[in-house]
XYZ file of C-alpha atoms in Angstrom:
366
model
C 62.165 177.186 62.912
C 58.850 176.108 63.013
C 59.416 173.550 64.813
C 55.945 172.061 64.444
C 56.383 172.238 60.420
C 60.147 170.028 60.884
C 57.591 167.504 62.482
C 55.800 167.077 60.295
C 58.282 167.227 57.642
C 59.681 163.316 58.757
C 56.574 162.328 59.314
C 56.692 161.901 55.789
C 59.676 160.517 55.865
C 56.983 157.687 57.646
C 54.687 157.448 54.676
C 55.670 153.476 53.033
C 56.979 152.194 56.095
C 55.664 153.022 58.968
C 51.903 151.777 58.130
C 49.322 150.605 59.817
C 51.060 152.644 62.709
C 50.508 156.246 62.082
C 52.774 158.259 59.768
C 54.526 160.653 62.628
C 57.462 162.722 63.848
C 58.737 164.376 66.366
C 61.141 167.181 67.340
C 63.239 168.590 71.083
C 64.293 171.328 71.679
C 66.155 173.377 73.800
C 67.093 177.195 73.704
C 66.469 177.974 70.409
C 68.610 174.423 69.186
C 66.790 171.200 68.231
C 68.989 168.770 70.395
C 66.103 165.065 68.902
C 64.635 164.386 66.679
C 62.351 161.577 64.912
C 59.954 159.870 62.797
C 58.300 156.903 63.738
C 59.881 153.656 62.645
C 58.400 150.818 60.398
C 55.697 148.267 63.055
C 57.182 147.176 66.292
C 60.272 149.438 66.244
C 61.120 153.030 68.191
C 58.535 155.216 67.348
C 58.891 159.620 66.931
C 59.158 159.693 70.344
C 61.177 157.822 71.518
C 64.159 157.592 68.467
C 63.965 161.984 68.904
C 64.442 161.337 73.228
C 67.224 159.233 72.739
C 68.800 161.298 70.991
C 68.269 164.717 72.893
C 69.176 161.444 75.850
C 69.524 163.860 79.499
C 69.422 167.126 77.734
C 65.689 166.363 77.047
C 65.389 167.171 80.960
C 63.293 170.382 80.887
C 62.807 170.643 76.467
C 60.021 171.039 74.666
C 58.891 168.230 72.583
C 56.702 168.831 69.060
C 54.982 165.937 67.774
C 52.920 165.334 64.944
C 50.070 163.207 66.994
C 49.114 162.437 70.393
C 51.567 160.338 71.712
C 50.389 156.496 72.081
C 49.650 156.162 76.003
C 48.771 152.106 76.134
C 51.153 148.705 75.400
C 50.849 147.672 71.345
C 53.659 146.611 69.918
C 56.079 149.007 71.900
C 55.772 150.239 74.997
C 53.843 153.634 75.731
C 55.427 156.544 74.325
C 53.064 159.075 76.695
C 55.963 157.092 79.395
C 58.488 157.101 77.970
C 58.343 161.447 77.446
C 56.806 161.409 81.802
C 60.694 159.040 82.195
C 62.569 161.945 79.754
C 61.677 165.055 81.595
C 60.140 167.046 78.821
C 57.910 169.777 80.529
C 56.473 171.350 77.569
C 54.304 169.009 74.597
C 53.335 170.498 71.184
C 50.862 168.063 69.871
C 49.452 169.227 66.459
C 45.921 166.798 66.266
C 44.774 163.766 68.671
C 44.836 160.157 67.330
C 41.812 158.749 66.198
C 42.276 154.919 68.134
C 39.813 155.026 70.912
C 42.822 153.326 72.744
C 44.011 156.744 72.633
C 42.352 159.487 71.426
C 43.240 162.138 74.395
C 43.877 159.583 77.065
C 47.375 160.244 75.521
C 47.727 164.279 75.935
C 45.707 163.579 79.676
C 48.407 161.532 80.934
C 51.288 163.913 80.721
C 48.916 166.851 82.480
C 48.821 164.702 84.702
C 52.527 164.184 85.358
C 52.794 168.233 84.897
C 53.623 168.191 81.648
C 52.008 171.376 79.708
C 50.722 170.470 77.016
C 48.964 172.389 73.753
C 46.963 171.143 71.348
C 46.211 171.733 67.134
C 49.142 173.213 65.123
C 49.085 172.990 62.328
C 45.909 170.577 62.606
C 44.889 170.677 59.377
C 49.003 169.119 57.591
C 48.693 166.642 60.308
C 45.797 165.197 60.169
C 45.704 165.442 55.747
C 48.800 163.431 56.808
C 47.269 160.533 58.047
C 44.710 160.482 55.885
C 44.429 157.182 55.627
C 45.473 155.660 59.285
C 42.461 157.795 60.116
C 40.017 157.222 57.818
C 41.535 152.386 58.560
C 40.929 153.798 62.346
C 37.637 154.489 61.483
C 36.306 152.090 59.440
C 38.986 149.293 58.824
C 38.871 149.765 55.090
C 42.258 151.334 53.227
C 41.657 154.768 51.818
C 40.959 154.881 48.038
C 42.976 157.010 46.440
C 42.322 156.916 42.298
C 44.992 158.004 39.844
C 45.255 159.139 35.658
C 46.794 160.601 33.254
C 43.918 162.397 30.957
C 44.396 164.661 27.810
C 42.693 167.998 27.532
C 39.812 166.216 26.341
C 39.255 163.759 28.774
C 41.389 160.012 27.331
C 43.437 158.637 29.230
C 44.449 155.917 25.968
C 44.236 156.655 21.487
C 41.736 154.208 19.978
C 44.287 151.970 19.467
C 44.587 151.493 23.577
C 48.312 153.264 23.312
C 48.545 155.472 26.127
C 52.741 155.488 26.664
C 53.678 158.603 27.543
C 50.376 160.834 27.966
C 51.913 162.810 31.238
C 55.518 164.095 31.132
C 58.398 162.423 33.328
C 57.702 164.845 36.381
C 54.134 163.414 36.703
C 55.497 160.073 36.056
C 58.389 160.915 39.483
C 55.705 162.500 40.880
C 53.811 159.094 40.532
C 56.528 157.097 41.990
C 56.631 159.131 45.255
C 52.700 158.361 45.496
C 53.225 155.276 44.998
C 56.455 154.142 48.069
C 53.906 156.225 50.571
C 51.003 153.304 50.039
C 50.460 150.088 51.050
C 48.543 149.102 47.678
C 48.423 149.998 44.135
C 45.591 148.371 42.429
C 44.937 147.576 38.964
C 41.711 146.200 36.628
C 43.277 143.293 34.338
C 42.225 145.284 30.988
C 45.056 147.695 32.176
C 47.685 144.425 33.011
C 46.549 143.431 29.436
C 47.531 146.673 27.251
C 49.917 148.622 29.044
C 51.841 145.111 31.103
C 52.909 148.032 33.541
C 55.768 146.960 36.147
C 53.420 148.198 39.538
C 56.447 149.561 41.585
C 57.849 152.329 43.095
C 61.351 153.047 41.862
C 62.525 156.299 43.294
C 64.973 156.820 46.092
C 63.700 156.764 49.245
C 64.282 160.408 50.489
C 66.417 159.088 54.213
C 68.275 156.489 51.594
C 67.778 152.097 52.703
C 65.955 149.783 50.524
C 62.551 151.111 48.455
C 59.878 149.440 49.629
C 58.004 148.178 46.800
C 53.370 148.494 47.696
C 51.313 145.301 47.405
C 50.394 144.687 43.564
C 46.357 144.517 43.918
C 45.133 143.081 40.169
C 40.965 142.491 40.007
C 40.796 139.728 37.403
C 37.254 138.327 37.949
C 38.261 135.363 35.734
C 41.495 134.762 35.961
C 42.654 136.350 32.048
C 46.202 137.840 33.994
C 49.003 136.201 31.893
C 51.411 134.445 34.162
C 53.940 136.334 32.117
C 53.304 139.777 33.271
C 55.928 142.135 34.264
C 54.231 142.244 37.874
C 55.566 139.169 38.806
C 58.356 140.173 37.823
C 59.672 141.984 40.254
C 60.106 142.426 43.879
C 56.966 142.546 46.436
C 53.650 140.259 47.107
C 51.157 140.846 44.786
C 47.093 139.271 45.045
C 45.315 138.433 41.497
C 41.158 139.331 43.155
C 38.805 136.658 41.067
C 35.234 134.915 40.940
C 34.034 131.668 41.233
C 33.712 132.462 37.242
C 37.929 132.217 36.994
C 38.606 128.229 35.922
C 40.788 126.118 37.452
C 43.846 125.777 35.696
C 44.251 129.875 35.250
C 44.385 130.629 38.821
C 47.122 127.863 39.256
C 48.608 128.986 36.713
C 48.931 132.518 38.616
C 49.775 131.078 42.331
C 52.664 128.827 40.717
C 54.207 132.609 39.129
C 53.855 134.003 42.544
C 51.145 135.307 42.779
C 48.249 135.221 45.602
C 45.209 134.197 43.977
C 42.080 135.376 46.348
C 38.659 134.363 45.086
C 35.995 136.514 45.700
C 32.543 136.932 45.313
C 30.917 138.358 42.171
C 29.164 141.968 42.795
C 26.658 141.132 39.295
C 26.326 137.561 38.229
C 25.411 138.572 34.937
C 29.061 140.694 34.536
C 30.965 138.305 36.785
C 32.794 141.759 38.580
C 35.188 141.262 41.857
C 32.938 142.798 44.662
C 35.416 145.318 45.726
C 33.706 146.083 48.896
C 34.531 142.892 50.022
C 38.047 143.341 48.400
C 38.520 146.406 50.032
C 37.903 144.576 53.730
C 39.948 141.796 52.646
C 42.574 144.081 52.099
C 41.885 145.896 55.470
C 41.397 142.775 57.599
C 45.528 142.002 56.650
C 45.867 145.686 57.228
C 46.553 147.213 53.950
C 45.167 151.277 55.077
C 45.887 152.397 51.453
C 44.648 151.556 48.134
C 46.181 154.227 45.052
C 43.619 153.109 42.168
C 45.325 153.242 38.766
C 42.950 152.110 36.117
C 41.277 150.803 33.763
C 37.809 152.479 33.205
C 35.693 149.988 33.881
C 37.429 149.364 37.044
C 37.584 153.035 38.795
C 33.513 153.313 37.016
C 32.705 150.803 39.665
C 34.530 152.106 42.807
C 33.037 155.814 41.872
C 29.061 154.207 41.778
C 30.303 152.348 44.837
C 31.453 154.978 46.600
C 34.587 153.776 47.246
C 37.091 156.268 46.735
C 38.318 159.109 48.995
C 40.699 160.955 46.854
C 41.056 161.488 43.189
C 44.936 163.053 41.657
C 44.236 163.284 38.167
C 46.938 164.557 35.629
C 46.023 166.559 32.630
C 48.454 166.460 29.835
C 47.841 169.000 27.083
C 47.663 167.736 24.385
C 44.540 166.058 22.005
C 43.155 162.711 21.211
C 40.448 162.928 19.804
C 38.192 159.973 18.889
C 34.747 158.360 19.597
C 36.101 154.944 20.297
C 39.591 156.348 22.091
C 38.824 155.810 26.239
C 37.542 156.946 29.080
C 39.722 157.491 32.695
C 35.910 156.560 34.282
C 33.662 154.314 33.054
C 30.820 152.969 34.327
C 27.237 154.836 34.096
C 27.827 157.867 34.702
C 25.804 160.188 36.003
C 22.453 161.401 34.908
C 22.503 164.848 34.984
C 24.938 167.493 36.466
C 23.707 167.706 40.076
C 24.524 164.007 41.042
C 28.571 164.614 39.537
C 30.992 163.440 41.929
C 32.310 167.050 43.289
C 35.621 167.529 44.914
C 36.476 168.803 48.095
C 40.509 170.621 49.714
C 40.795 170.847 45.985
C 44.354 171.281 45.277
C 45.814 172.605 41.600
C 49.318 171.995 40.503
C 52.022 172.308 38.064
C 54.373 169.355 37.772
C 56.367 170.485 34.064
C 53.901 170.783 31.493
C 51.296 169.071 32.823
C 48.347 170.178 35.285
C 48.289 167.839 38.275
C 44.256 169.117 39.743
C 43.796 166.834 43.575
C 40.502 166.668 46.043
C 39.264 164.766 48.112
C 35.449 163.221 47.712
C 32.106 164.459 49.917
C 32.925 167.221 52.767
C-alpha cells in the first residue's frame, strides 16, 4: 500500500470543513498494517495526527507515520501535533510537504528531528501542495484562493441570446460542481446571474464520509442592490452576503437585510460604472478567514476578476453543443486582450472527460 497516497485521500475528506486550517491526512503503519489514520477535524477539534494517534493507541510506539503536511509545533486552537507525535512514541515520520505558515515552516520537522525521530520529506509533495493550494495562498497573502468556473458550448457561449442557460453542461458535470462547492468556503456570483437564473448556490451532494452537508457562504456582487429578496439563494441554509456600493438605495438594502443577508457596503471600483471594488471584497473575505472562493458568473464579474489579476484557477466545462448568435452571452466579459500574446495563459493544465462534456482545468500564471 502507498501509505502517503492513503493519507492524501483522507485529507481530501477534510476539504470544506477544516478551513481556515489546512486539510491534512495522517496514516500510522506498523509491520505493513495500518493501525491508525485520521484527517483534520473542524477548527478547534483534533488535527489529523492526533486522530490517528488516538486510534493507534499504545501500538503507535515504534510505528511510522505518514502525514500530508508538516506537523504543527505551536499552540493555536489545539496543542502542537509535533508534541503529540513525540509522546506517542512514533519512530519515523514521512512528511509530504512543509507547512508555509511562518509559525511552523520547518520547525515542526526540526522538533521531531531533535527528539530523535527519523523524518523524510517530499513524498507526493506536488499532490499535497495542490490539495492545500487555497491554504498556501491564504497564509502567504491573507487573500482567498479564487477559482473561476463556467460551462460553455463549443462556440464559447454560456447562454442563448434570450438568456436561457439550462442546461449547457450534462448531469455528471453538474454533480462535479456540487462536489467543488462543498470543498470551498464561499460561492460568488454577480447580480445578473441571480436575476437571470435564480440559482440556489448550494452544495447538494452528500459527504463521502457521512454527516451534515456544509453549504458554503453565498456572496452576491450587487453594486446597486438589485437582488430580489425573494431569490432562491435566500431560502437556503447558510450565510449570505450581498456586496454593494453607496449607489445601492437604503430601501433596497433594508429589504435584503430583512431577508437574512448581511449587506456589505464597499467602495466603488469605477465611480462612472459603479462597480464593486473586487479587490476590497477579497480582502474583506480574507479578514473573515474565508480561504477559498469559487466564482460562477456572470461575464461582467469574471471579466473584472481576470482584468484585475485576481483569478488563481479556471475550471471550464465544454459541452458538445453549438448555440450560435452574435448576441448570445460569453463566459468572460470586460475589454479582453488586444493581441493573442496578451491573452491569459493557463499552466498545469488538466483535461478530463466528464459524461458527455470535457473539463479543462488550469492555474493562472507559472
